[in-house]
Amino acid sequence: MKKVNLKKQNNPDLIISRIKELLEDIRPYLNMEGGDITFEKYEDGFVYVKLLGACAQCMSQDETLNDGILCMLQEEIPEIKGIINVLL
């Protein structure tokens, strides 16, 4: 799939929409481990999410976020600078 520079289209709603689509794609994998993820917001290049269930207490949540979810998001949306887990 060809990367689309959504930022150049000057529409943050398109970026948010794509982020939500990508998070839906990975949700089943987290659900299999008893966890979940919700999208909170996208601001200044950062994606804010909330890890739930088993993922909220997992000692590997930093690796899941940075080495897994962030890499996948950045492949599709290069404008993303980072991902932040919003604590409960």
PDB file of C-alpha atoms in Angstrom:
ATOM      1  CA  MET A   1       0.000   0.000   0.000  1.00  0.00           C
ATOM      2  CA  LYS A   2       1.362   3.408  -0.955  1.00  0.00           C
ATOM      3  CA  LYS A   3       2.057   5.814   1.886  1.00  0.00           C
ATOM      4  CA  VAL A   4      -0.050   8.937   1.723  1.00  0.00           C
ATOM      5  CA  ASN A   5       1.259  12.145   3.215  1.00  0.00           C
ATOM      6  CA  LEU A   6      -1.915  13.126   5.033  1.00  0.00           C
ATOM      7  CA  LYS A   7      -0.356  16.208   6.602  1.00  0.00           C
ATOM      8  CA  LYS A   8       0.168  17.843   3.213  1.00  0.00           C
ATOM      9  CA  GLN A   9      -3.564  17.586   2.652  1.00  0.00           C
ATOM     10  CA  ASN A  10      -3.887  19.880   5.676  1.00  0.00           C
ATOM     11  CA  ASN A  11      -6.671  17.802   7.189  1.00  0.00           C
ATOM     12  CA  PRO A  12      -5.992  16.353  10.642  1.00  0.00           C
ATOM     13  CA  ASP A  13      -9.343  14.563  10.462  1.00  0.00           C
ATOM     14  CA  LEU A  14      -7.908  12.303   7.756  1.00  0.00           C
ATOM     15  CA  ILE A  15      -4.933  11.448   9.957  1.00  0.00           C
ATOM     16  CA  ILE A  16      -7.200  10.677  12.923  1.00  0.00           C
ATOM     17  CA  SER A  17      -9.445   8.540  10.761  1.00  0.00           C
ATOM     18  CA  ARG A  18      -6.475   6.503   9.494  1.00  0.00           C
ATOM     19  CA  ILE A  19      -5.071   6.108  13.016  1.00  0.00           C
ATOM     20  CA  LYS A  20      -8.408   4.715  14.197  1.00  0.00           C
ATOM     21  CA  GLU A  21      -8.513   2.294  11.246  1.00  0.00           C
ATOM     22  CA  LEU A  22      -5.022   1.012  12.013  1.00  0.00           C
ATOM     23  CA  LEU A  23      -5.779   0.595  15.706  1.00  0.00           C
ATOM     24  CA  GLU A  24      -8.858  -1.443  14.780  1.00  0.00           C
ATOM     25  CA  ASP A  25      -6.594  -3.707  12.718  1.00  0.00           C
ATOM     26  CA  ILE A  26      -4.408  -4.515  15.729  1.00  0.00           C
ATOM     27  CA  ARG A  27      -7.180  -4.671  18.339  1.00  0.00           C
ATOM     28  CA  PRO A  28      -7.880  -8.414  17.778  1.00  0.00           C
ATOM     29  CA  TYR A  29      -4.261  -9.276  18.618  1.00  0.00           C
ATOM     30  CA  LEU A  30      -4.465  -7.396  21.906  1.00  0.00           C
ATOM     31  CA  ASN A  31      -7.867  -8.944  22.640  1.00  0.00           C
ATOM     32  CA  MET A  32      -6.380 -12.436  22.255  1.00  0.00           C
ATOM     33  CA  GLU A  33      -4.069 -11.637  25.176  1.00  0.00           C
ATOM     34  CA  GLY A  34      -6.880 -10.179  27.297  1.00  0.00           C
ATOM     35  CA  GLY A  35      -6.060  -6.563  26.498  1.00  0.00           C
ATOM     36  CA  ASP A  36      -7.435  -3.706  24.473  1.00  0.00           C
ATOM     37  CA  ILE A  37      -6.564  -0.228  23.232  1.00  0.00           C
ATOM     38  CA  THR A  38      -8.603   2.928  22.769  1.00  0.00           C
ATOM     39  CA  PHE A  39      -7.746   6.034  20.793  1.00  0.00           C
ATOM     40  CA  GLU A  40      -7.803   9.185  22.920  1.00  0.00           C
ATOM     41  CA  LYS A  41      -6.471  11.950  20.658  1.00  0.00           C
ATOM     42  CA  TYR A  42      -3.923  13.026  18.068  1.00  0.00           C
ATOM     43  CA  GLU A  43      -2.074  16.242  18.846  1.00  0.00           C
ATOM     44  CA  ASP A  44       1.176  17.804  17.622  1.00  0.00           C
ATOM     45  CA  GLY A  45       2.236  14.581  15.911  1.00  0.00           C
ATOM     46  CA  PHE A  46       1.611  12.374  18.943  1.00  0.00           C
ATOM     47  CA  VAL A  47      -1.003   9.655  19.239  1.00  0.00           C
ATOM     48  CA  TYR A  48      -2.547   9.313  22.685  1.00  0.00           C
ATOM     49  CA  VAL A  49      -4.001   5.903  23.495  1.00  0.00           C
ATOM     50  CA  LYS A  50      -5.194   4.047  26.555  1.00  0.00           C
ATOM     51  CA  LEU A  51      -4.162   0.441  27.118  1.00  0.00           C
ATOM     52  CA  LEU A  52      -6.851  -1.579  28.870  1.00  0.00           C
ATOM     53  CA  GLY A  53      -7.312  -5.005  30.407  1.00  0.00           C
ATOM     54  CA  ALA A  54      -4.217  -7.179  30.600  1.00  0.00           C
ATOM     55  CA  CYS A  55      -2.273  -4.617  28.546  1.00  0.00           C
ATOM     56  CA  ALA A  56      -2.727  -1.956  31.250  1.00  0.00           C
ATOM     57  CA  GLN A  57      -0.688  -3.972  33.761  1.00  0.00           C
ATOM     58  CA  CYS A  58       1.677  -5.708  31.358  1.00  0.00           C
ATOM     59  CA  MET A  59       5.374  -5.172  31.981  1.00  0.00           C
ATOM     60  CA  SER A  60       5.963  -5.194  28.210  1.00  0.00           C
ATOM     61  CA  GLN A  61       3.582  -2.364  27.401  1.00  0.00           C
ATOM     62  CA  ASP A  62       6.416  -0.003  26.412  1.00  0.00           C
ATOM     63  CA  GLU A  63       7.687  -2.525  23.864  1.00  0.00           C
ATOM     64  CA  THR A  64       4.146  -3.126  22.599  1.00  0.00           C
ATOM     65  CA  LEU A  65       3.591   0.598  22.149  1.00  0.00           C
ATOM     66  CA  ASN A  66       6.963   1.655  20.751  1.00  0.00           C
ATOM     67  CA  ASP A  67       8.255  -1.414  18.925  1.00  0.00           C
ATOM     68  CA  GLY A  68       4.886  -2.615  17.693  1.00  0.00           C
ATOM     69  CA  ILE A  69       2.069  -0.110  17.483  1.00  0.00           C
ATOM     70  CA  LEU A  70       4.167   3.007  16.857  1.00  0.00           C
ATOM     71  CA  CYS A  71       6.206   1.334  14.107  1.00  0.00           C
ATOM     72  CA  MET A  72       3.034   0.148  12.397  1.00  0.00           C
ATOM     73  CA  LEU A  73       1.437   3.595  12.607  1.00  0.00           C
ATOM     74  CA  GLN A  74       4.563   5.356  11.314  1.00  0.00           C
ATOM     75  CA  GLU A  75       4.778   2.996   8.336  1.00  0.00           C
ATOM     76  CA  GLU A  76       1.411   4.264   7.167  1.00  0.00           C
ATOM     77  CA  ILE A  77       1.509   7.802   8.592  1.00  0.00           C
ATOM     78  CA  PRO A  78       5.072   9.194   8.640  1.00  0.00           C
ATOM     79  CA  GLU A  79       3.896  12.412  10.335  1.00  0.00           C
ATOM     80  CA  ILE A  80       3.446  10.568  13.630  1.00  0.00           C
ATOM     81  CA  LYS A  81       6.283  11.435  16.034  1.00  0.00           C
ATOM     82  CA  GLY A  82       5.373   9.210  18.952  1.00  0.00           C
ATOM     83  CA  ILE A  83       2.758   7.378  20.966  1.00  0.00           C
ATOM     84  CA  ILE A  84       1.736   8.086  24.547  1.00  0.00           C
ATOM     85  CA  ASN A  85      -0.173   5.793  26.872  1.00  0.00           C
ATOM     86  CA  VAL A  86      -2.708   7.767  28.894  1.00  0.00           C
ATOM     87  CA  LEU A  87      -2.855   6.199  32.341  1.00  0.00           C
ATOM     88  CA  LEU A  88      -6.226   5.235  33.791  1.00  0.00           C
TER      89      LEU A  88
END
